[in-house]
CSV table of C-alpha atoms in Angstrom, one decimal:
chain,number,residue,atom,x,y,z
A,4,UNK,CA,65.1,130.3,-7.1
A,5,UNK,CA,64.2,133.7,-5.2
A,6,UNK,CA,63.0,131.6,-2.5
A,7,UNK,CA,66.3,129.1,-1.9
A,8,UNK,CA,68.0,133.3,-2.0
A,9,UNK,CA,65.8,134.6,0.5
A,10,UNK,CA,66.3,131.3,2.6
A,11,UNK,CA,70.3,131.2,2.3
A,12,UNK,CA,70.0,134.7,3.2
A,13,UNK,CA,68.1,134.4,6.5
A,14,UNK,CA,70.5,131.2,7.5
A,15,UNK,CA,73.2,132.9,7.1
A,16,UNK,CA,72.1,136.5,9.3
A,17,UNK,CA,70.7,133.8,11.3
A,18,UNK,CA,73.9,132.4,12.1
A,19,UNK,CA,76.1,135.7,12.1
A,20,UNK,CA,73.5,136.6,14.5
A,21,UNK,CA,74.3,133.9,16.8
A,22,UNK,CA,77.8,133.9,15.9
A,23,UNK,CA,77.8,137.6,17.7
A,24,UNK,CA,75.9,136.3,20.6
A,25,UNK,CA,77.6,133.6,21.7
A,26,UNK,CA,81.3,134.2,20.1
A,27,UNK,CA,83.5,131.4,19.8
A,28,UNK,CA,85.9,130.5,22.7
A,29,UNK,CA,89.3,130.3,21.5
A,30,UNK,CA,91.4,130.9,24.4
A,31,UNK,CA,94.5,128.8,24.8
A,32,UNK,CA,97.1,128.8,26.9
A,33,UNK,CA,100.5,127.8,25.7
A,34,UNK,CA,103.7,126.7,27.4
A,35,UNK,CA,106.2,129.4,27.4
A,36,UNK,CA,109.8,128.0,25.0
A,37,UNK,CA,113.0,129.8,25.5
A,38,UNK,CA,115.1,129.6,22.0
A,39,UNK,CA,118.9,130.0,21.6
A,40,UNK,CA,120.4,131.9,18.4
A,41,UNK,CA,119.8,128.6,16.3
A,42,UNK,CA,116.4,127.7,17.4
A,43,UNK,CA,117.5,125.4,19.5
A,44,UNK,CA,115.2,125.0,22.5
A,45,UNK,CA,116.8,125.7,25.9
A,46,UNK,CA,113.9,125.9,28.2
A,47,UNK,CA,110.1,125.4,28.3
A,48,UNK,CA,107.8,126.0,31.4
A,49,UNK,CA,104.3,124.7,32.0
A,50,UNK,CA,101.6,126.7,30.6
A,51,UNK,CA,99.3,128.6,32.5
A,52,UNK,CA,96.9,125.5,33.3
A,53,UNK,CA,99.8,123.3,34.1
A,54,UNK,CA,100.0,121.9,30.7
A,55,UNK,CA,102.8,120.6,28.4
A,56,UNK,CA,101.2,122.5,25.5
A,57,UNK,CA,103.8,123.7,22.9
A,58,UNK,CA,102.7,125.8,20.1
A,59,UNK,CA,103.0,124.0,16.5
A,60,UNK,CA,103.6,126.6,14.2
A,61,UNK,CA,101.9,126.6,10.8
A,62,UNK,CA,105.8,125.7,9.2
A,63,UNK,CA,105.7,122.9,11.3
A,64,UNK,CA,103.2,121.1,9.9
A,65,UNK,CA,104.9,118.4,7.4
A,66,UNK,CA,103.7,116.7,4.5
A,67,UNK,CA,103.4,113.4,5.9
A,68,UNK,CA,101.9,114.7,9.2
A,69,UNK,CA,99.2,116.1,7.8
A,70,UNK,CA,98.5,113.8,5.3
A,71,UNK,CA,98.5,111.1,8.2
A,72,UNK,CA,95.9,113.7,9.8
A,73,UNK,CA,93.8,114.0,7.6
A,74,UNK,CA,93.4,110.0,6.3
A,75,UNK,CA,93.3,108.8,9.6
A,76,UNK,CA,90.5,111.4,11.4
A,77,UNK,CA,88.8,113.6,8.2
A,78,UNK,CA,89.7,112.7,5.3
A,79,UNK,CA,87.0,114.9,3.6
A,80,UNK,CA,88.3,117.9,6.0
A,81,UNK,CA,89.3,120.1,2.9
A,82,UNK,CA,85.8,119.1,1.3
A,83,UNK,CA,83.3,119.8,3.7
A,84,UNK,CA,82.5,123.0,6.0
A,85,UNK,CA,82.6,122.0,9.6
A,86,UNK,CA,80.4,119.2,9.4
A,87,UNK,CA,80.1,116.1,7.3
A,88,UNK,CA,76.3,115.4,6.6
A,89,UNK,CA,77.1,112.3,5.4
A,90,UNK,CA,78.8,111.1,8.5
A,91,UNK,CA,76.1,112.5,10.5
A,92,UNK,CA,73.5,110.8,8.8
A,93,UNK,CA,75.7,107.3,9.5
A,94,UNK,CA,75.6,108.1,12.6
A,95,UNK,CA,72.5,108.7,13.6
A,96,UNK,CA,71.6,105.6,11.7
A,97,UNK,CA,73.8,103.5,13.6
A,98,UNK,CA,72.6,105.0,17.1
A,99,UNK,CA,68.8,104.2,15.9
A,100,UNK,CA,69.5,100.5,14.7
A,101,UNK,CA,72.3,99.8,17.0
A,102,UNK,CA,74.5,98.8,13.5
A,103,UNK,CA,78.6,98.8,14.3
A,104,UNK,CA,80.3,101.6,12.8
A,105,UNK,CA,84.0,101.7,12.3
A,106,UNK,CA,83.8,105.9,11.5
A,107,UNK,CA,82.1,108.5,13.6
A,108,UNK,CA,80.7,111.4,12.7
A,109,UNK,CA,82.9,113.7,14.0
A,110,UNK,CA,84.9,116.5,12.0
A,111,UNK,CA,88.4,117.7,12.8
A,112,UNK,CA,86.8,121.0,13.3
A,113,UNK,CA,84.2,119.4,15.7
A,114,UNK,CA,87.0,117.8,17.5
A,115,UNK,CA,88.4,121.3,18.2
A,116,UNK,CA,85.5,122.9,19.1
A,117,UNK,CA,85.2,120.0,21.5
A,118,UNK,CA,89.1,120.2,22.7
A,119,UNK,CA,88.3,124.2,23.0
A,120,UNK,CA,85.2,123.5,25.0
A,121,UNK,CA,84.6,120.3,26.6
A,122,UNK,CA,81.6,119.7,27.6
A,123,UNK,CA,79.3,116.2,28.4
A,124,UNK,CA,78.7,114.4,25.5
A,125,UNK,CA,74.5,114.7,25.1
A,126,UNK,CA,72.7,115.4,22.2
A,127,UNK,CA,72.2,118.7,23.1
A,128,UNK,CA,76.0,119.7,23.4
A,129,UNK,CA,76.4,117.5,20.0
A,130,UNK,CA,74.6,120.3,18.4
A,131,UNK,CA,76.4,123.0,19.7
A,132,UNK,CA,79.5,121.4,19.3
A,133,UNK,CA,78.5,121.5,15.5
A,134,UNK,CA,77.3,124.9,15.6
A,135,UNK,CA,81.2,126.3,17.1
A,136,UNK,CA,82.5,124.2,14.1
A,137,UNK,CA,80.7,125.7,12.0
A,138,UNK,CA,81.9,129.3,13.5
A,139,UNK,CA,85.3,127.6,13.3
A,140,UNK,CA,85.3,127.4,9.3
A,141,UNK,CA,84.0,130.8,9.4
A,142,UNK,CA,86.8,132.6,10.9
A,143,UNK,CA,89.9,130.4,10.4
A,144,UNK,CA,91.6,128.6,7.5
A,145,UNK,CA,91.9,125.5,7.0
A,146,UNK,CA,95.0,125.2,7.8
A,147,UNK,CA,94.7,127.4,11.0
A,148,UNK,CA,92.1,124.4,12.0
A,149,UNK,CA,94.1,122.0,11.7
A,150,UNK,CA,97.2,123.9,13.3
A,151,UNK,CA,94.6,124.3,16.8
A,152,UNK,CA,93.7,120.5,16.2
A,153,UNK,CA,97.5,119.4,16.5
A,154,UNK,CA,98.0,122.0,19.3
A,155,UNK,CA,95.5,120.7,21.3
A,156,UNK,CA,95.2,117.1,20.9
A,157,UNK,CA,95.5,114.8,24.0
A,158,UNK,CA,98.4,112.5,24.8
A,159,UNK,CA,97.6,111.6,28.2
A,160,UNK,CA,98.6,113.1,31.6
A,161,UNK,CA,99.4,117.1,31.6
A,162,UNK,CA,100.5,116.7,27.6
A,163,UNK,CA,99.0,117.9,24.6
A,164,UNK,CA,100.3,119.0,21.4
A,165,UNK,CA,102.1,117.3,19.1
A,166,UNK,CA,105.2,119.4,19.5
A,167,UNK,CA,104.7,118.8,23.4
A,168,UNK,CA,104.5,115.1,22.3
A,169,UNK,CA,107.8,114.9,19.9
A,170,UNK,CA,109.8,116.5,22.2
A,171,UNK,CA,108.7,115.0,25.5
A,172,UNK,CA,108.6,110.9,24.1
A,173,UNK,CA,111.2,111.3,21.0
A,174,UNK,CA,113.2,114.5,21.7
A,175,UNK,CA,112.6,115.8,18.2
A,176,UNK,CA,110.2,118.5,16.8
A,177,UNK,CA,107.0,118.2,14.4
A,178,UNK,CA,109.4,118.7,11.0
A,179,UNK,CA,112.4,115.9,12.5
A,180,UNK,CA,110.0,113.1,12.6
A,181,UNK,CA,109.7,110.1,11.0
A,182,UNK,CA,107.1,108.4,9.1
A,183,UNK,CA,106.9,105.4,12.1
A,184,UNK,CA,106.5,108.5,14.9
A,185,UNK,CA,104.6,110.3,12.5
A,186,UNK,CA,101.9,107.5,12.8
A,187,UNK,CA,102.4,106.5,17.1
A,188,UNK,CA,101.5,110.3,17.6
A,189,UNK,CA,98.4,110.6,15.3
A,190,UNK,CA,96.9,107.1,16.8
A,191,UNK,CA,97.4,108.1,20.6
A,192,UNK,CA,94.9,110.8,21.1
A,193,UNK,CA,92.0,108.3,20.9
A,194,UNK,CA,93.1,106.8,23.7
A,195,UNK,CA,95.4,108.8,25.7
A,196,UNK,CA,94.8,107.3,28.8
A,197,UNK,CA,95.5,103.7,27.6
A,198,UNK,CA,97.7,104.2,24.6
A,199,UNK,CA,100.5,105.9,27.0
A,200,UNK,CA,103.8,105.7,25.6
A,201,UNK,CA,106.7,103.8,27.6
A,202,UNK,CA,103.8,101.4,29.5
A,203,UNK,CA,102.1,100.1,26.4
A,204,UNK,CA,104.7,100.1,23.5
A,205,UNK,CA,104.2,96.8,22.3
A,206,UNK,CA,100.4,97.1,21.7
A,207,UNK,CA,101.1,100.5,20.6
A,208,UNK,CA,103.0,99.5,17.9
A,209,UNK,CA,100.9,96.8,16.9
A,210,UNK,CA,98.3,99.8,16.5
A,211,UNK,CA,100.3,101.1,14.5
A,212,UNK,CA,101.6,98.8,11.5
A,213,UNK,CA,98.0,98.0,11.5
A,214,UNK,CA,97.8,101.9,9.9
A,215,UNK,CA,101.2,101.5,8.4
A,216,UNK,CA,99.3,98.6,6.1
A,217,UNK,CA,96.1,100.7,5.8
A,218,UNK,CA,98.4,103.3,4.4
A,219,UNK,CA,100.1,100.6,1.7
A,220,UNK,CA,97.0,99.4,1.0
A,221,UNK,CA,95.8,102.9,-0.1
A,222,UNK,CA,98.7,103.9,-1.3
A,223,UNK,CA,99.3,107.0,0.4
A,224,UNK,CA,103.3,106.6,0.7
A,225,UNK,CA,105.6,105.7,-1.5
A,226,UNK,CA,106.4,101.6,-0.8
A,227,UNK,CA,110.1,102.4,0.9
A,228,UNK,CA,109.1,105.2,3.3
A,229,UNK,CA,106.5,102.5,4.5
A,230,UNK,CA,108.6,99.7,4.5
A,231,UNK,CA,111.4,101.8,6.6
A,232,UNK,CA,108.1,102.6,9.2
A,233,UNK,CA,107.1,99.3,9.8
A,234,UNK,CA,110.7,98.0,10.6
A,235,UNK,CA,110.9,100.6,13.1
A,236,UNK,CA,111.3,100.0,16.7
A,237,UNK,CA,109.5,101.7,19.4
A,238,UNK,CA,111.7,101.8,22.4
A,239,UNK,CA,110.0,105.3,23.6
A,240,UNK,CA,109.5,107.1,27.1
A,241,UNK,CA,108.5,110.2,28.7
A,242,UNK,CA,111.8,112.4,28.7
A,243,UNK,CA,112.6,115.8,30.7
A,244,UNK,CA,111.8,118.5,29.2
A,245,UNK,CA,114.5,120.7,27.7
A,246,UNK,CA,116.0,122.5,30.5
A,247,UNK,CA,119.5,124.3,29.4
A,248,UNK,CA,120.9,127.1,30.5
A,249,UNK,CA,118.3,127.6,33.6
A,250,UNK,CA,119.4,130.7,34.9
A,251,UNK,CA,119.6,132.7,32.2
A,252,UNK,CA,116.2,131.0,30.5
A,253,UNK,CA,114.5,131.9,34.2
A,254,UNK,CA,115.6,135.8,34.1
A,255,UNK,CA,114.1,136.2,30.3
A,256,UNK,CA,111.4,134.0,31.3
A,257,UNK,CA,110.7,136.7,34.2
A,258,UNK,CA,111.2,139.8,32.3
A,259,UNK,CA,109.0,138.4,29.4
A,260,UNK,CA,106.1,136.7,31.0
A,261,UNK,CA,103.3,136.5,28.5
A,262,UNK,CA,105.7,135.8,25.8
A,263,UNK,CA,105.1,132.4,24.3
A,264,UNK,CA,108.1,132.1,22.4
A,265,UNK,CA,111.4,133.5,22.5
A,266,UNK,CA,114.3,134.2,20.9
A,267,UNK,CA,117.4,134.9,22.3
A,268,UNK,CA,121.1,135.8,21.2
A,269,UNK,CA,122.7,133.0,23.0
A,270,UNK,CA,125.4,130.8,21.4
A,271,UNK,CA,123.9,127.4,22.8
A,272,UNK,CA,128.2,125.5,21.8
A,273,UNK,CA,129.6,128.7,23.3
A,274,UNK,CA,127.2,127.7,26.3
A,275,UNK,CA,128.2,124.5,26.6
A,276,UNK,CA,131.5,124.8,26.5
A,277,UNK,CA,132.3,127.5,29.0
A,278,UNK,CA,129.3,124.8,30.7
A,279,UNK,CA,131.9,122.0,30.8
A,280,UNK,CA,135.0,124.4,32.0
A,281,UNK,CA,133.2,126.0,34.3
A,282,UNK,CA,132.1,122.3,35.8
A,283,UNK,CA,136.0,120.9,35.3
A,284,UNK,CA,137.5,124.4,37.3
A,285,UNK,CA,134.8,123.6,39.8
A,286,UNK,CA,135.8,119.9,40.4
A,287,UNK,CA,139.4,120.8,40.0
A,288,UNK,CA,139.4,123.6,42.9
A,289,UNK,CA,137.1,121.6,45.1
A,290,UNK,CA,139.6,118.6,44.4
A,291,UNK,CA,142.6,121.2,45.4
A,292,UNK,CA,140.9,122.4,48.6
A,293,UNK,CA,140.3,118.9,50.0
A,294,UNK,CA,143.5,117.8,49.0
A,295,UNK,CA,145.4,120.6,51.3
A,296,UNK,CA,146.0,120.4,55.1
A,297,UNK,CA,143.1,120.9,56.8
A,298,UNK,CA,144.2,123.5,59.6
A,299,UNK,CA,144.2,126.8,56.9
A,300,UNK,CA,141.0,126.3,56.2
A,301,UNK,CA,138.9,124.0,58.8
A,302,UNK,CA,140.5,125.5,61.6
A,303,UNK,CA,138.2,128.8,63.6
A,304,UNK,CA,140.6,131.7,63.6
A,305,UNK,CA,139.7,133.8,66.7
A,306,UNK,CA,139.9,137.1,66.6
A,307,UNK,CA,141.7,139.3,69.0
């Protein structure tokens, strides 16, 4: 017993000695979001490395979004530390006997500590990659782990982020979707660049049901939520992003400019509808002018 102490001791001033050394990176960069007085987003620019990347708040994070999570990518995420061992050891089984594998031994914390830090994928970076998942658990919750994970998950092109993803292929955020998106989202990140929403729908949402049964299989919704999902249609592509009130969004924008996300006092109906009088005046006088003689106005007055 007072030598398994003394050895769990020196581990773990090992590794807050090496947590000191080499301290986690966990720099991101998020796309700035202008908000009216409801929340409603007016405006969001590029991020600092000319992402989509909008920030998914901890309130954000639905029941059935996590839960899809979690049983698709980890579902021992809330059991383990970082790292699965029994994954790990599957894996390195499978590389040594060349068996198929339909699970890999990757942790949502190890896929963030790769999305924070990509590097090749060697052996050598394998380890470290476990290592900066292992500092992940150490200073974040749970749930701030799987917050990064959904803000930093691929969808192909300059996107990432689920939020980014919502709003940019279903005009929604995180908490307005439904079970069917719920599911399109969480299955594109493994293949962003083939799985790219509005080219591939169809075999997207073949991939899809295929989870939708998995789930009713398990169990994991309730029979009429899943039922709902798989009737779905996916008729999806890229939108624009949000882009009201430009002028206004572009002076707070410039007087705020490391502010990720703000709130302003604006009145986004009141917007809209002086919006729509303003444009009917415009048309109206522009109408009126071209509708007048044309010597008052086209003609060159000389001056004497």
């Amino acid at each position: 017993m007072r030598r398994l102490i003394v050895g769990s001791t020196g581990v773990l001033l090992l590794f807050l000695l090496l947590d000191t050394l080499f301290p986690l990176n966990n720099k991101v960069s998020y796309s700035p979001i202008i908000h009216a007085r409801d929340s409603t987003i007016l405006h969001a620019y590029l991020s600092q490395d000319d992402k989509w990347r909008l920030k998914t708040e901890l309130s954000e994070i639905i029941p059935p979004l996590r839960t899809t999570l979690i049983y698709k990518e980890d579902k021992y995420f809330y059991y383990h530390f970082g790292i699965n061992p029994a994954a790990v050891a599957r894996a390195l089984i499978t590389n040594l006997f060349h068996l198929k594998t339909t699970s890999g031994a990757s942790t949502i914390t190890m896929q963030v500590a790769r999305l924070l830090d990509p590097k090749p994928r060697t052996y050598a970076n394998k380890f470290v990659e476990m290592f900066n998942a292992l500092q992940l658990e150490w200073h974040y919750s749970k749930a701030e782990i799987l917050q990064m994970y959904l803000n930093l998950v691929p969808y192909g092109g300059n996107i990432e982020g689920v939020k980014s993803a919502a709003l940019l292929y279903f005009k929604r955020l995180p908490r307005q979707l439904s079970l069917a998106q719920i599911v399109t989202l969480a299955i594109i990140p493994n293949r962003p660049t083939s799985l790219v929403l509005g080219k591939r729908n169809d075999y997207i949402l073949q991939e899809r049901n295929k989870w939708l049964r998995r789930f009713a299989q398990d169990r994991i919704f309730p029979t009429e939520a899943l039922r709902n999902a798989l009737e779905e249609p996916l008729e999806v592509a890229r939108q624009a992003p949000p882009q009201l009130a430009p002028h206004f969004c572009q002076r707070v924008h410039l007087e705020n400019p490391q502010a990720i996300s703000l709130y302003t006092s604006l009145d986004i109906q009141k917007q809209e509808k002086f919006s729509n009088w303003f444009k009917t005046m415009y048309a109206a006088c522009i109408s009126l002018v071209y509708s007048m003689p044309p010597c008052w106005w086209s003609t060159t007055i000389p001056i004497k």
